[in-house]
Each structure stands twice: as C-alpha cells, then as structure tokens.
XYZ file of C-alpha atoms in Angstrom:
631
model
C 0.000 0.000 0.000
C 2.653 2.574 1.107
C 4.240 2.101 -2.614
C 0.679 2.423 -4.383
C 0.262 5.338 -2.124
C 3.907 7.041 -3.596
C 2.801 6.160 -6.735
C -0.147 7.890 -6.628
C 1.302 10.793 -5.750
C 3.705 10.678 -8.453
C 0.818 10.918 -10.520
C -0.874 13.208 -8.800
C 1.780 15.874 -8.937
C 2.300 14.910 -12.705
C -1.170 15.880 -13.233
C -0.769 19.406 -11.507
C 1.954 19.916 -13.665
C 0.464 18.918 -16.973
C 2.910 17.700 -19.297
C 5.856 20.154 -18.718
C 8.939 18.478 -19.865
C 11.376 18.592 -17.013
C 15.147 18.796 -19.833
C 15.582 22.298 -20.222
C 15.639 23.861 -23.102
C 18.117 26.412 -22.818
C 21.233 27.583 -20.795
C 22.443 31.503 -20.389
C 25.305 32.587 -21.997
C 25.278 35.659 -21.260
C 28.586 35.820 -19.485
C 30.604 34.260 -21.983
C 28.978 35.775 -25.416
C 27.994 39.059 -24.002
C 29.014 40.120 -20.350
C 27.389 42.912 -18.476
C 29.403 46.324 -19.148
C 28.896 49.568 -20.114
C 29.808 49.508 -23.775
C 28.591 46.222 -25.617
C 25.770 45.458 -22.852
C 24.729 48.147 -20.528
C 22.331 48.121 -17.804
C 19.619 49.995 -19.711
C 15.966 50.225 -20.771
C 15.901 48.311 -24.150
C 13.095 47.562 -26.227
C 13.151 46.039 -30.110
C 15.919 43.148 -31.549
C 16.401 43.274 -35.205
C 18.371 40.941 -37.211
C 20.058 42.115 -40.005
C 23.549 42.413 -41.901
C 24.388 45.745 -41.581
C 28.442 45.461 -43.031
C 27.825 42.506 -45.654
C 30.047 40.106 -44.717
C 27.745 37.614 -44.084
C 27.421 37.530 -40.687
C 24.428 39.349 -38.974
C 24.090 41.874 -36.515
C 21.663 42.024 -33.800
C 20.737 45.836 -33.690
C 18.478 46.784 -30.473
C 16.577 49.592 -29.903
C 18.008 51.792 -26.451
C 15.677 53.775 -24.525
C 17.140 55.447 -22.160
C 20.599 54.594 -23.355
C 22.142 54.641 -26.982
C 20.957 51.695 -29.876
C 23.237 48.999 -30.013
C 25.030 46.853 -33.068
C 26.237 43.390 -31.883
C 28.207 41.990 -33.951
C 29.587 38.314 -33.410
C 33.003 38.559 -32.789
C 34.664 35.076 -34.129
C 38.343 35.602 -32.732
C 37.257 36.641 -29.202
C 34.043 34.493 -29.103
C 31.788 37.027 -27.612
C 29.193 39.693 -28.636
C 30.485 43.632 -29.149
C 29.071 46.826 -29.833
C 30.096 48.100 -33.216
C 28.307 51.336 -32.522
C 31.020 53.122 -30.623
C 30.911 56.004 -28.833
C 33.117 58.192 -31.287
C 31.827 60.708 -33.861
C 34.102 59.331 -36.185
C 33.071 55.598 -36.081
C 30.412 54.888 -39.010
C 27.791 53.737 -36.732
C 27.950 56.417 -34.513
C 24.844 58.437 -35.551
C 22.672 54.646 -35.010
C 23.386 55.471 -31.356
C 20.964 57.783 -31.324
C 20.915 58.996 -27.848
C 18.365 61.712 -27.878
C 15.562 59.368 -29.113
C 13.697 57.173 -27.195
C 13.363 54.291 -29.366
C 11.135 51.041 -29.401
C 10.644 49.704 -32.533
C 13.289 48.465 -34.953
C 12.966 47.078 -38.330
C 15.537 46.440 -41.637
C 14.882 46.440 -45.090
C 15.897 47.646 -49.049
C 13.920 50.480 -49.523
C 15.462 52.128 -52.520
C 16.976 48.996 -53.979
C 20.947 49.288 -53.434
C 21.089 46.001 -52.219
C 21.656 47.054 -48.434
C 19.064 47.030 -46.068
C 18.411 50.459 -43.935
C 17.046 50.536 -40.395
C 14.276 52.530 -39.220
C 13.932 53.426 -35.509
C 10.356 54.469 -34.280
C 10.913 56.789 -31.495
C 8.684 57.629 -28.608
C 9.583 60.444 -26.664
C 7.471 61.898 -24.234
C 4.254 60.184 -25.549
C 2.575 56.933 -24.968
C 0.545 57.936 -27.806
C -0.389 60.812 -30.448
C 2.339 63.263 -31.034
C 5.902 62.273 -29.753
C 8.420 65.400 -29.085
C 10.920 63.791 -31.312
C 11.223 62.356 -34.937
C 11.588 58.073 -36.105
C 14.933 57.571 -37.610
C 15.845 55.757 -40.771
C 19.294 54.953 -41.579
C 21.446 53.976 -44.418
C 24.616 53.509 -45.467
C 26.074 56.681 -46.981
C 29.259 58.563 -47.815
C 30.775 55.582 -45.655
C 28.698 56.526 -43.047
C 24.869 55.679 -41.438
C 23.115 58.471 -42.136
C 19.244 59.277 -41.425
C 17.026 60.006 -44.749
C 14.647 61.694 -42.636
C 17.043 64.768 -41.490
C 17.088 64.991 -45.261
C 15.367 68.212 -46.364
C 13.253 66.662 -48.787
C 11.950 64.178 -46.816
C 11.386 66.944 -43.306
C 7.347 66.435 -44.066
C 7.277 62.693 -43.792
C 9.058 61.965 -40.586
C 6.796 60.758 -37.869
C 6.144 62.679 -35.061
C 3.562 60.280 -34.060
C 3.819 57.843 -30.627
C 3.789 54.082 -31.646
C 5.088 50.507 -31.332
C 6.165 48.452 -34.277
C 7.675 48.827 -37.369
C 7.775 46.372 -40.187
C 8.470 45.857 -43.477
C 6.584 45.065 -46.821
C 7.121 44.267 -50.290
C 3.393 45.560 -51.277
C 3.833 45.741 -55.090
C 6.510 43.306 -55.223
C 9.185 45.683 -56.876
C 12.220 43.775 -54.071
C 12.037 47.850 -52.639
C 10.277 47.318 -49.192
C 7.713 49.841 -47.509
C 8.049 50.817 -43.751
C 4.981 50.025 -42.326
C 4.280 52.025 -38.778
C 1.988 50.972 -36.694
C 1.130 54.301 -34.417
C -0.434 54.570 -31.336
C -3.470 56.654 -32.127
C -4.988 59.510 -29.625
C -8.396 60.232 -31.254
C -7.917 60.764 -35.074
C -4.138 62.195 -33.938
C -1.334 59.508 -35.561
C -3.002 57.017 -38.192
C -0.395 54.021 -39.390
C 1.762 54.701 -41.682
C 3.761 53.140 -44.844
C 6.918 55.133 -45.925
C 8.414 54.072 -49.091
C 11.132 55.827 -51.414
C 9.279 57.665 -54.031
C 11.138 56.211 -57.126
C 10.158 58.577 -59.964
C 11.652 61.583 -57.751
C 14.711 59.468 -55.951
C 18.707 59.042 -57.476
C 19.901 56.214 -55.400
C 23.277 56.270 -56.845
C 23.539 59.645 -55.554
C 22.313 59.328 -52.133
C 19.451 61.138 -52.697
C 16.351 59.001 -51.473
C 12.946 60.837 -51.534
C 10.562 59.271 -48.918
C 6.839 59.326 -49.114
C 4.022 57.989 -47.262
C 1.694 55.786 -49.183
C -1.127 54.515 -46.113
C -3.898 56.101 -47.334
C -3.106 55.296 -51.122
C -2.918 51.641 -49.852
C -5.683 51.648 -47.628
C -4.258 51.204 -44.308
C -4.023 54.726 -42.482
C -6.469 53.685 -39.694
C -6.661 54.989 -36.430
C -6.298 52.188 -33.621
C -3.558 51.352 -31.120
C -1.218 49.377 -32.798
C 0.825 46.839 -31.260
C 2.188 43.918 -32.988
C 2.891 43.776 -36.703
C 3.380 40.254 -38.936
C 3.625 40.888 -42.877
C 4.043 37.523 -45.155
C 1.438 36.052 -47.552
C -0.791 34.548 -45.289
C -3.673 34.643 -47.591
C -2.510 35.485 -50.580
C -0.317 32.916 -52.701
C 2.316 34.859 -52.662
C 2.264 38.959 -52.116
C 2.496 39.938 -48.580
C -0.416 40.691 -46.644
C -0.314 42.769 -43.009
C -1.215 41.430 -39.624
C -1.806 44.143 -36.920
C -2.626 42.803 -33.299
C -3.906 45.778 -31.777
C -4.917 47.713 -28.149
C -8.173 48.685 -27.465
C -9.864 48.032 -30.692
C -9.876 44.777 -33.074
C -6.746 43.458 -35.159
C -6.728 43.687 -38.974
C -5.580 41.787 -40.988
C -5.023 43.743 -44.724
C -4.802 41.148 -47.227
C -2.813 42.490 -50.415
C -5.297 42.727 -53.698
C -2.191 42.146 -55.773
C -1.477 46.009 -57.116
C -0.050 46.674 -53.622
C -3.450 48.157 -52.035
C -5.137 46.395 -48.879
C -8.537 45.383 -47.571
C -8.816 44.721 -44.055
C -10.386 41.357 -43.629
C -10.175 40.051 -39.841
C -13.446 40.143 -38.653
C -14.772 38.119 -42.119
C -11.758 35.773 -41.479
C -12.160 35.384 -37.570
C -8.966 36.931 -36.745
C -10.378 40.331 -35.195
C -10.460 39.710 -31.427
C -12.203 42.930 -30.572
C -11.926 43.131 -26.797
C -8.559 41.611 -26.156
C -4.831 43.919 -26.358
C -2.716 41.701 -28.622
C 1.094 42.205 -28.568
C 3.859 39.658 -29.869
C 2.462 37.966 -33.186
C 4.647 35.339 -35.473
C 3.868 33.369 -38.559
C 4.048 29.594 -38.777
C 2.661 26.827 -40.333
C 1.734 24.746 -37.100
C -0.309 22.001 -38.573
C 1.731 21.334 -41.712
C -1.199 21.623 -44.173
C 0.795 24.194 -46.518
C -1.136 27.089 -44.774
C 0.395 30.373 -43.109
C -1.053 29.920 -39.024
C -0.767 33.237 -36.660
C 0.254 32.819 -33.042
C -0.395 35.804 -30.652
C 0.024 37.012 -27.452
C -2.898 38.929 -26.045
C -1.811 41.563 -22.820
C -3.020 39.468 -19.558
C -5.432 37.997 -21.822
C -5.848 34.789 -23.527
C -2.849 34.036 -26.103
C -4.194 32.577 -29.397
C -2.912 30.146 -31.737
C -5.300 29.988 -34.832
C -5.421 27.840 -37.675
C -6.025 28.286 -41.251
C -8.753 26.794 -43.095
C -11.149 26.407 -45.844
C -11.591 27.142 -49.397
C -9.847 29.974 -51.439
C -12.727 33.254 -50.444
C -14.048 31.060 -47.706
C -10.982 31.057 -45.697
C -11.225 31.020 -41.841
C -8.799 31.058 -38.846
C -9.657 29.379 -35.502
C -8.157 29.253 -32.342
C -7.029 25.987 -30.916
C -5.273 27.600 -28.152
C -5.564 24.784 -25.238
C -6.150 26.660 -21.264
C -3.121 26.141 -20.236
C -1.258 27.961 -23.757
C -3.813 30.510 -23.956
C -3.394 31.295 -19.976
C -3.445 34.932 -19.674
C -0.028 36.702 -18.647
C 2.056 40.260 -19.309
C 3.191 38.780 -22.589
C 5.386 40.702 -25.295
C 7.449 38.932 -28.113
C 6.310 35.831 -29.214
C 8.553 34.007 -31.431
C 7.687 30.421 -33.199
C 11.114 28.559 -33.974
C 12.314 25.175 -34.142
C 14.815 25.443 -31.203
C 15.877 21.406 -31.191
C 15.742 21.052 -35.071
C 13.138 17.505 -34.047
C 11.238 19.144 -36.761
C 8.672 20.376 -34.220
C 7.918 23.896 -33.821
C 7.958 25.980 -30.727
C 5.977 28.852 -29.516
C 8.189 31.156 -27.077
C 6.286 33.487 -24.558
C 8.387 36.524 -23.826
C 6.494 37.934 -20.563
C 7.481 41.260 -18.352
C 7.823 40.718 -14.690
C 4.129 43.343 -14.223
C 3.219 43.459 -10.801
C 4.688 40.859 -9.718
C 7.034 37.379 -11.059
C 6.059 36.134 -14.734
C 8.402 33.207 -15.969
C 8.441 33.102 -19.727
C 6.748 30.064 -21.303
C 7.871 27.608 -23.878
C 5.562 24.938 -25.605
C 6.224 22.433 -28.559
C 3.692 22.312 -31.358
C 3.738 18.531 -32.045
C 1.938 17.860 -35.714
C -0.543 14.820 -35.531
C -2.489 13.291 -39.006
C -5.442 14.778 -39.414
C -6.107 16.507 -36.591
C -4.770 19.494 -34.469
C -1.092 19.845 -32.874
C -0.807 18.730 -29.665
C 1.011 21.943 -27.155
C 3.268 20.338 -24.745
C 4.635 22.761 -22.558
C 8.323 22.573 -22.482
C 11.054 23.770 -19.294
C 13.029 26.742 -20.490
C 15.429 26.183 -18.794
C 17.441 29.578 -17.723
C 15.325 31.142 -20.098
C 12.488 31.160 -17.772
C 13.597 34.875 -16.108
C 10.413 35.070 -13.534
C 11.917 38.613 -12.606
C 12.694 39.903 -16.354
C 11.543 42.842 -17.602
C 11.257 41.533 -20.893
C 10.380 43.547 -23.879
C 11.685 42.171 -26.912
C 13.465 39.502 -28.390
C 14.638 37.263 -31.707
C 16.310 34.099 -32.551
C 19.260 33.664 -34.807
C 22.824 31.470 -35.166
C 25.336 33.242 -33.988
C 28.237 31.067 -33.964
C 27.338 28.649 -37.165
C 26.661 25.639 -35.464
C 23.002 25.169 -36.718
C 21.386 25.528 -33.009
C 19.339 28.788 -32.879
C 20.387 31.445 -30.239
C 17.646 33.193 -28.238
C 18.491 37.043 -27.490
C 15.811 38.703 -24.549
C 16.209 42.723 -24.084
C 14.421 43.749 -21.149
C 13.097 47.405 -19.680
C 10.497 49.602 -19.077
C 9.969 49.199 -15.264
C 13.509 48.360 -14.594
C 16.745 48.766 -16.151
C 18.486 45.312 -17.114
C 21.341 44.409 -19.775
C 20.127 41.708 -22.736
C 19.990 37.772 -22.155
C 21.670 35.662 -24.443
C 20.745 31.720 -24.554
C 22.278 28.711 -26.354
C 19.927 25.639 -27.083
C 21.191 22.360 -25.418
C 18.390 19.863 -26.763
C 18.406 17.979 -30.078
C 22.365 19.258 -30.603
C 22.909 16.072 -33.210
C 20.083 16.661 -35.257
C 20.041 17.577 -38.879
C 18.903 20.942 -40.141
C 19.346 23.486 -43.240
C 19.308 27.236 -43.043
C 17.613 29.065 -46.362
C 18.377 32.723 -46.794
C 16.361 34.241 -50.199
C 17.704 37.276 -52.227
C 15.816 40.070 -53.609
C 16.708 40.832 -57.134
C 18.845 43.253 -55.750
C 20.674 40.951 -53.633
C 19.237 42.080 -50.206
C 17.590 39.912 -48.363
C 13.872 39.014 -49.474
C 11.822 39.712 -46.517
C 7.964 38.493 -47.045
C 9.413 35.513 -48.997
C 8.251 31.781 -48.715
C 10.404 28.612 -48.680
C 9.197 25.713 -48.885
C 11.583 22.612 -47.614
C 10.381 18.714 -48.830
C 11.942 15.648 -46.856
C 11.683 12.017 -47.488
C 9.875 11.197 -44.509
C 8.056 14.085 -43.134
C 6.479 15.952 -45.385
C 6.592 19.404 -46.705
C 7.717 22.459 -44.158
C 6.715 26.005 -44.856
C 8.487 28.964 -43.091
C 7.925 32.921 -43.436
C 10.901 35.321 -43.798
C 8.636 37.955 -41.785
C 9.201 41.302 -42.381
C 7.765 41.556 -38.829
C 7.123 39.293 -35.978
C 8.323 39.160 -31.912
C 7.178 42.590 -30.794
C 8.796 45.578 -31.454
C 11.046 43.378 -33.147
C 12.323 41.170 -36.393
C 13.176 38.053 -36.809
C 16.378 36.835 -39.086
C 15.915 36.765 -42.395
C 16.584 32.944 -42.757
C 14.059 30.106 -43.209
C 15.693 27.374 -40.757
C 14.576 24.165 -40.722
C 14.894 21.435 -38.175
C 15.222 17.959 -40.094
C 15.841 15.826 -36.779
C 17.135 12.316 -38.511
C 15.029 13.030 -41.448
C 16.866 13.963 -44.793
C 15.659 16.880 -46.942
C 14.806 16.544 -50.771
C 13.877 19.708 -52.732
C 13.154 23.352 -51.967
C 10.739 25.808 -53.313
C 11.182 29.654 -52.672
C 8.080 32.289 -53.466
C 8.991 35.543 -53.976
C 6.185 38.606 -53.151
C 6.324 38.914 -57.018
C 5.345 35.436 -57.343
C 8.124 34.098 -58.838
C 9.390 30.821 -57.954
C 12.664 28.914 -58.201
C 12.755 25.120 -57.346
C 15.548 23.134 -56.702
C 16.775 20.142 -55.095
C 18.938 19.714 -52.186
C 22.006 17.707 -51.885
C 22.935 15.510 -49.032
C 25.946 17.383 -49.037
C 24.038 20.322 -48.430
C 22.068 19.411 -44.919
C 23.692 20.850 -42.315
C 24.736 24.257 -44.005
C 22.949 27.781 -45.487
C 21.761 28.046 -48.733
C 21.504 31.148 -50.315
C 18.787 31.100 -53.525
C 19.538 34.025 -55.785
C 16.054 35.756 -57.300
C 15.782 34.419 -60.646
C 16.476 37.485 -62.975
C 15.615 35.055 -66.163
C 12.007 35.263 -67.103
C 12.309 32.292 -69.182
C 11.190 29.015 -67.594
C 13.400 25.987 -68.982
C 11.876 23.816 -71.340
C 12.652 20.846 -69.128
C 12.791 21.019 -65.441
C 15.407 19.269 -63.828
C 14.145 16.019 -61.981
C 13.311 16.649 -58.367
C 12.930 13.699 -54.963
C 9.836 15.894 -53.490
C 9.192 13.279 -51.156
C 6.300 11.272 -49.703
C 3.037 12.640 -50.422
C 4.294 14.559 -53.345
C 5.284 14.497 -56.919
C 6.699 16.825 -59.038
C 4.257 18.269 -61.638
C 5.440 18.945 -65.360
C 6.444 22.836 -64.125
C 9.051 21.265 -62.075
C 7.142 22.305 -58.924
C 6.603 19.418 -56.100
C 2.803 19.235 -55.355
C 0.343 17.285 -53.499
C -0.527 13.688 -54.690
C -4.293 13.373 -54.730
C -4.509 9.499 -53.410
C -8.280 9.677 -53.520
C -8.290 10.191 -57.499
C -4.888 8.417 -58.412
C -5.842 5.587 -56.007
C -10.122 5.504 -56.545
C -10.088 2.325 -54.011
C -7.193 3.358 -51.096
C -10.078 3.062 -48.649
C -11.313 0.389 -47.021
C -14.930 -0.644 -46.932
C -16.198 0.019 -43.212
C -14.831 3.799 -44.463
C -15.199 4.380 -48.172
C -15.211 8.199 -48.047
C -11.542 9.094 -49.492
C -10.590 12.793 -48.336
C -7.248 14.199 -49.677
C -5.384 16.001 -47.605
C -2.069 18.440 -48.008
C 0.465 15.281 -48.274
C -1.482 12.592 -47.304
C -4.896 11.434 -47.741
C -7.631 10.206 -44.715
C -10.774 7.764 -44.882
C -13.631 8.079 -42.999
C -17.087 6.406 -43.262
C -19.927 7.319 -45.240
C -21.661 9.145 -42.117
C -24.599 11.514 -43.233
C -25.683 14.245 -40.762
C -28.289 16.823 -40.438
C -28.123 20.356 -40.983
C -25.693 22.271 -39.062
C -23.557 18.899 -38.161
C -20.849 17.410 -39.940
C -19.122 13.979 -39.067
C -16.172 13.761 -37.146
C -12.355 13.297 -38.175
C -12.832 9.178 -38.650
C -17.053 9.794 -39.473
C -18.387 7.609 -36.655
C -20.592 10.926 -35.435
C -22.334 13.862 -36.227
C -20.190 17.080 -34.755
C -21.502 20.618 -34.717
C -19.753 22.712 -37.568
C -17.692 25.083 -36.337
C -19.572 28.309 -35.698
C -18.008 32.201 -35.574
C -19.661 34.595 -33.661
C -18.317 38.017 -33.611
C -14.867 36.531 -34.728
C -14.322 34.164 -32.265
C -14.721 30.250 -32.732
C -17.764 28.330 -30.757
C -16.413 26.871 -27.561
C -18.087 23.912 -28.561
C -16.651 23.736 -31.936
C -14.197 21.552 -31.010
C -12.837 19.137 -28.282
C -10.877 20.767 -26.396
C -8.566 18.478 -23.376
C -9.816 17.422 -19.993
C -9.473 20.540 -17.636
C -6.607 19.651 -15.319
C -8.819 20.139 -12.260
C -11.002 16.922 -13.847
C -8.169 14.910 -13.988
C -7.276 15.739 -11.011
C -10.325 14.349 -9.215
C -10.036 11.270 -11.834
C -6.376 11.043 -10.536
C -7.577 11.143 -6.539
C -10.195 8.788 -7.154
C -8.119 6.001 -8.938
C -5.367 6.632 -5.887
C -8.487 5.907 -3.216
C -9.722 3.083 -5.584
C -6.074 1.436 -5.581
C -5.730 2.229 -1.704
C-alpha cells in the first residue's frame, strides 16, 4: 500500500503539472557571449531586436533599440568568441549616428527600400508620448558617404518623418518591386497619428547619388487607420504569394489587410475570424503549425488569452480558428512571441516573452507537435534559464550566432527596470540535422515576405515565413531554418512577393549548411525542369514544382470498406465512413458521429466547436479517485 500510495502521488503531482517536460531547453550565456558592461551590454531600458547584416560580410548583426541609453550593433566577434558593440561612442566611427541617444526608441525594423542592395534601419521613437504626437522624430538609416546616415534629417523628406507615438515597425514588399515599404503601426490619440507606410518615391529618388525621396503611401494603400497598434506580422498569409499585413492591436480589433495584388489592402479580420475585438494583442509570429501548406498566426494577447489559430477552408471562404488549449492561452504580461524550431526535431515551438508586471512572470515555452489529421498537440516545455520570472522583458529574436546550426535566443528587457540583454544557447536535439535558407531580392538584399518551402523524405513538406515583422517591437532573421531531426531533406521551393518561384533540389551534401537562392532574374522558364525527390506525399508536376498527390483520385479504391469516403489532404490522404448528418452537423475526423460545424460569432470560434482536453482540475479528481480506488 505505502508504494501504491507514492505512486499515486507521483501521478498526482504529474497531473498538476500537466505535461511540462522537465530537460531544459536552454542555458544563459550571457557571461561568456555578451558580459554585463557599459559599452557592448549596458544596464539599460531596451526595447526592439532586429536581425540584419548591416556590413555585408555575411554575418548578422543584432541591432536593439536603447531607450534610455544609446541603440546597439552586436556583432559576433569570431576571434574573441563574444558579442560587441560596433556602434562606438566616437563621432568618427560609421555607426555612430545609429546610437541615437536623444531618441527614445522602441521599434526596430531592416529592409531595401530604394533597392541598393543594403538594407536600412528605421527606428520608431517615442519620446514623451505613450501615444499621439511624440516630441521627437523616427529615424531611418542607411549607409552613406561611408557613413549611417538618417534620410529623414534629409530636407526633402522633413514632411514625412513621424512625429507620431507608436510601437512596431515592419516591413513590406506591397507591389513586389524587391524595394520594401516601412509600415508604422502608431499609437493613435483620437484621429491624432493614423499608421503609416513610408516608401522611397522612385520617380523623384537618385539612389546612386544618395538622394532618397521618402513618401508615405497609407492612405493610397488603404491602411491609415486609427487604432492602437501593437504587434505587426507581414508575409502572404492569404494570398499565394504577395504579402499581406497582420496588426494585433490595443483597445480596438486586429486587422488583418490582405494584399489585392497592385499593392493596395482590404482589411479582412473580422470576415476571417482573426479580429479579437476586446482583447490587447502584442507579440504575433507566422508559422505553419499544422503542416497543411497554410500560413497559421500565433499571438500574445496583454493578460489575456494568447491565441494560436489555424487556417482553413476554401480559397474566399478562408477562416482562422483558435485551438489555443487553457493552459497555452493562460493569460499573462506577454510581449514577443517568437515560433522557432529550437531542437531542429522538426517540431515547432511557440516562445512566450512575458514582463515581470506586478509581480514574477516566468516566460513560457511549448512544442507544437503535428498529428495526421487533426490538431497539434502543445506540450509545454522547461526553459530552462530562459524562464527569467523577474525579467523585464520587452523584446526579443532568434538567430545562429556562432554557425553551429542551433538557434540562439536574445531577450532585451526594460520599461519598469533597467536590465542588460539575455543571451541563450539551445542544449536539446544538438545532433540533429537541419538546413538554413536565406532568399535574395533581385537586388541581392535579403527578401523579406518571402516563402520557402523545404520537402523531406519522410516528413512531409515544411513552410516557413521570412517575416518582415514578428516578436514585438522586433524582427526576426531573415533565414528560413529548418529542423530535419534524422530526417533527410529533398527539394526546396522559394516564393517571392512577385510570385516568382525557383525550385531546386537539395544535396545531401548540403544538410547541415545555409543556402543562399539568388532571385531568378531570367524570365524564361526551362523547357525541361530538372528532376526533383519531393518526397512522400508529393510528386513533381510537369512545371518542375513538387505538389500534393491526390490518393483519392490516383488511387479511386485506397479506402477500405467500413470507411469508403476518401478525403485528400495536403500530403497525405484520410478515410472516414460514409456518415450523413443533419443540418448544421458534420461527421467527425474518422465519421463515426455527427459534430456541430464550427460556428463564428463576432470573430471568435464556438467553444463547442471543437474538443478541447480534460481541464486539469477533472483529472485531477479522476487522478484522486483512482489513488483511493487502488488504496
């Protein structure tokens, strides 16, 4: 009895905990790759991470956006092992003037916007204002004379810089020209600062000369609203391939502008279910969670419920619902949100950046694990030193620093308390396979908004977004990175915002390394397109592209009889029986009932939609009442 009794207990207590896995995930290295001290990491308010390349040498910089201190430029340093400031204080360094100590900066963002090649970063600045009119201009930088200099101190371009309050910055492609838009999402005070999209007017503009005239473009491409904007995701989450605009906003509902193709935008969240009127969303990132080809959103809502919602349904019939489990949609002080494969197992995770409001709020860390025909399962993962219950955290991103194909996890923290930036290393799923796919424009910058496609010979197709958004007041790298665990991968497909595609195949030689794709200046498709492996499910069509097999029409009879009904699916196919229900009710996932269809009302999926998993309180109970049972 006394060992029934322990074992019970052990259950018990496994039960309270949910599913938590108890190997962390990551481990600080903060004081080897970036140590506390007043140049390269000082104790500071800090806001935004961007990733970009801001020397072209192939390595990227993490630039982070200073608030009460100067913006920083870490660059890896390979010799010394460690993390330094490039942006020295010294009026004759050429990063000086990104320091930027008078403004009060937030959001940060990179991206070609007249077409050089080089990306320039734009700083939204704050000062003074939580929202309406700020006391001090954005910034946006480029690369000039040898020097950063900001467009917006230009003369021609006095009118256009914002003096508006907001949050994040992103960038789009809208017209896909490979010269990227700055899209602003303001923090509106009555009809005082609508969003904004500044883009280099081209007719008027001599890049070769330096001189870049700016111009803003919202109301020309429908999106100067009036909300309090928050979170910004751009990629082509509806549309095949031009990028659309997800805004998670404060106070008012989110929109999502889908792109009409000529670079103007209709806002269609509440029609798609996506508008979440009375929550605060903040931290927003693109994924495919279910593997179905389709672009998914995650979000973080402020100390309300996080949603994860899935795409679905026909081309104009398109909805999104949430899927969000209690325990991943439990409310918290969330900011970034960033959805990475951190183990390369091929899994996706979902990373809750939370600041320490009112009292401790440990960061949160759950694995999206796929499962045939039906919804991921969210296990809730340990951390590891990357839980921070005391951080202030405010931003954050995910890149490689040091080559080894592991993705490093960089926190900046502020607001409420000065702290220096967290760097982690991920320790799980070290010998597993992965590739890391970086896109060009035609200009040879990076191609933000772009989608790669990576087909293995066991798993499947893999989709990833190089979002000209994401996180929080952040940006992500500009690098589709794929976790292959033992799996091997086959074939690639990268979508440009223009729509053009190149396919290829990838060598084994290849896994384990980046691949740059080049965009495909030739026009001319060749006549015969080199043989591709696309993998199981697929096959490559006669345009060289790898597609889905449709089993239920190449293979009439793949079902068997006690469930005839054959219904293809993105890779795979599924049978269920011939189950006929009444209006309103469709059958389940293997047809042996009659389910309500999901309903929306107001934008928000039917609780009963859905199955959702045992409440942990009920199994509880169930847990205590086995234990008395056994006793």
């Amino acid at each position: 009895v006394p060992r029934m009794l322990v074992l019970c207990l052990l259950s018990l207590a496994w039960l309270s905990e949910g599913s938590q896995r108890s190997e962390p995930m990551f481990t600080a290295v903060t004081h080897r790759l970036l140590p506390p001290d007043y140049d390269s990491n000082p104790t500071q308010l800090n806001y935004g991470v961007a990733v970009t390349d801001l020397d072209a040498d192939g390595d990227f910089e993490i630039v982070v956006a200073g608030y009460n201190g100067p913006n920083l430029v870490l660059k890896y340093d390979k010799a010394r092992g460690r993390l330094v400031n490039v942006a020295e204080d010294e009026r004759d360094n050429p990063y000086y003037a990104l320091r930027d100590r008078q403004g009060n900066a937030i959001g940060v963002t990179a991206c070609d916007i007249d077409g050089d090649g080089r990306e320039e970063i734009y700083f939204l600045n704050t000062n003074n204002a939580f929202s309406g009119m700020a006391t001090y201009t954005d910034k946006l930088f480029k690369l000039r004379n040898g020097r950063w200099e900001d467009l917006l101190s230009d003369e021609v371009n006095r009118d256009v810089a914002s003096r508006f309050a907001g949050r994040s910055v992103a960038c789009v492609d809208r017209t896909g020209s490979g010269r990227y838009s700055i899209y602003i999402a303001n923090y509106a005070s009555g009809n005082i600062g609508p969003h904004a999209l500044i883009e280099m007017d081209v007719a008027a503009s001599d890049p070769a000369r330096g001189i870049v005239v700016l111009v803003d473009v919202a109301t020309q491409a429908g999106v100067n609203k009036y909300t309090g904007g928050r979170g910004v995701a751009v990629g082509p989450i509806l549309s095949d391939s031009a990028s659309d605009i997800f805004c998670g906003n404060e106070n008012s509902p989110n929109f999502l502008f889908h792109n009409w193709g000529d670079g103007t935008y209709r806002d269609v969240a509440a029609a798609v279910g996506l508008d979440d009127p009375y929550q605060h969303g903040r931290g927003v990132a693109l994924a495919d969670f279910n593997r179905d080809g389709r672009v998914d959103i995650v979000y973080g809502n402020w100390n309300g419920p996080h949603r994860l919602y899935l795409q679905s349904g026909a081309r104009g019939r398109v909805r999104f619902r949430d899927i969000a489990t209690p325990k991943f949609s439990m409310p918290s002080p969330v900011r970034t949100v960033i959805a990475a494969d951190f183990d390369n197992d091929q899994e996706l995770e979902v990373f809750f950046n939370n600041i320490a409001y009112r009292g401790s709020s440990a960061n949160r860390l759950f694995r999206l694990i796929r499962r045939e025909h039906s919804d991921p399962v969210m296990e809730e993962l340990n951390p590891g030193d990357a839980l921070e219950p005391e951080g202030r955290g405010t931003g954050g991103a995910v890149t490689d620093f040091d080559g080894d194909g592991m993705l490093d996890l960089i926190l900046s923290h502020g607001e409420s308390m000065a702290q220096p930036i967290s760097i982690f290393k991920g320790i799980q799923g070290t010998s597993n396979n992965w590739l890391r796919v970086i896109p060009r424009t035609r200009f040879g910058a990076f191609a933000r908004g772009a989608k790669v496609v990576l087909f293995t010979r066991h798993s499947g197709a893999h989709l990833r977004i190089i979002d000209g958004g994401s996180g929080y007041l952040c940006e992500m790298e500009p690098v589709a990175h794929f976790g292959l665990g033992h799996d091997k991968a086959s074939s690639l497909e990268v979508t440009w915002p223009d729509g053009r595609v190149v396919v290829r195949a990838v060598a084994s030689s290849e896994i384990n390394s980046v691949l740059e794709v080049p965009y495909p200046l030739d026009a001319e498709e060749p006549l015969m397109p080199a043989p591709l492996e696309c993998g199981q499910g697929f096959s490559q069509h006669e345009n060289g592209r790898c597609v889905d097999i449709d089993e239920c029409t190449e293979f009439p009879f793949v079902c068997p009889r006690d469930k005839p009904v054959c219904i293809n699916t993105y890779g795979g196919y599924r049978c269920r029986s011939n189950k006929r229900c009444s209006r309103g009710f469709e059958p389940n996932e293997d047809g042996t009932a009659c389910v309500a269809q999901v309903a929306f009302f107001g934008g928000y999926p039917s609780a009963g939609s859905w199955p959702r998993p045992p409440p942990s309180a009920l199994l509880l109970v169930l847990g205590l009442c086995l234990c008395i049972y056994a006793l």
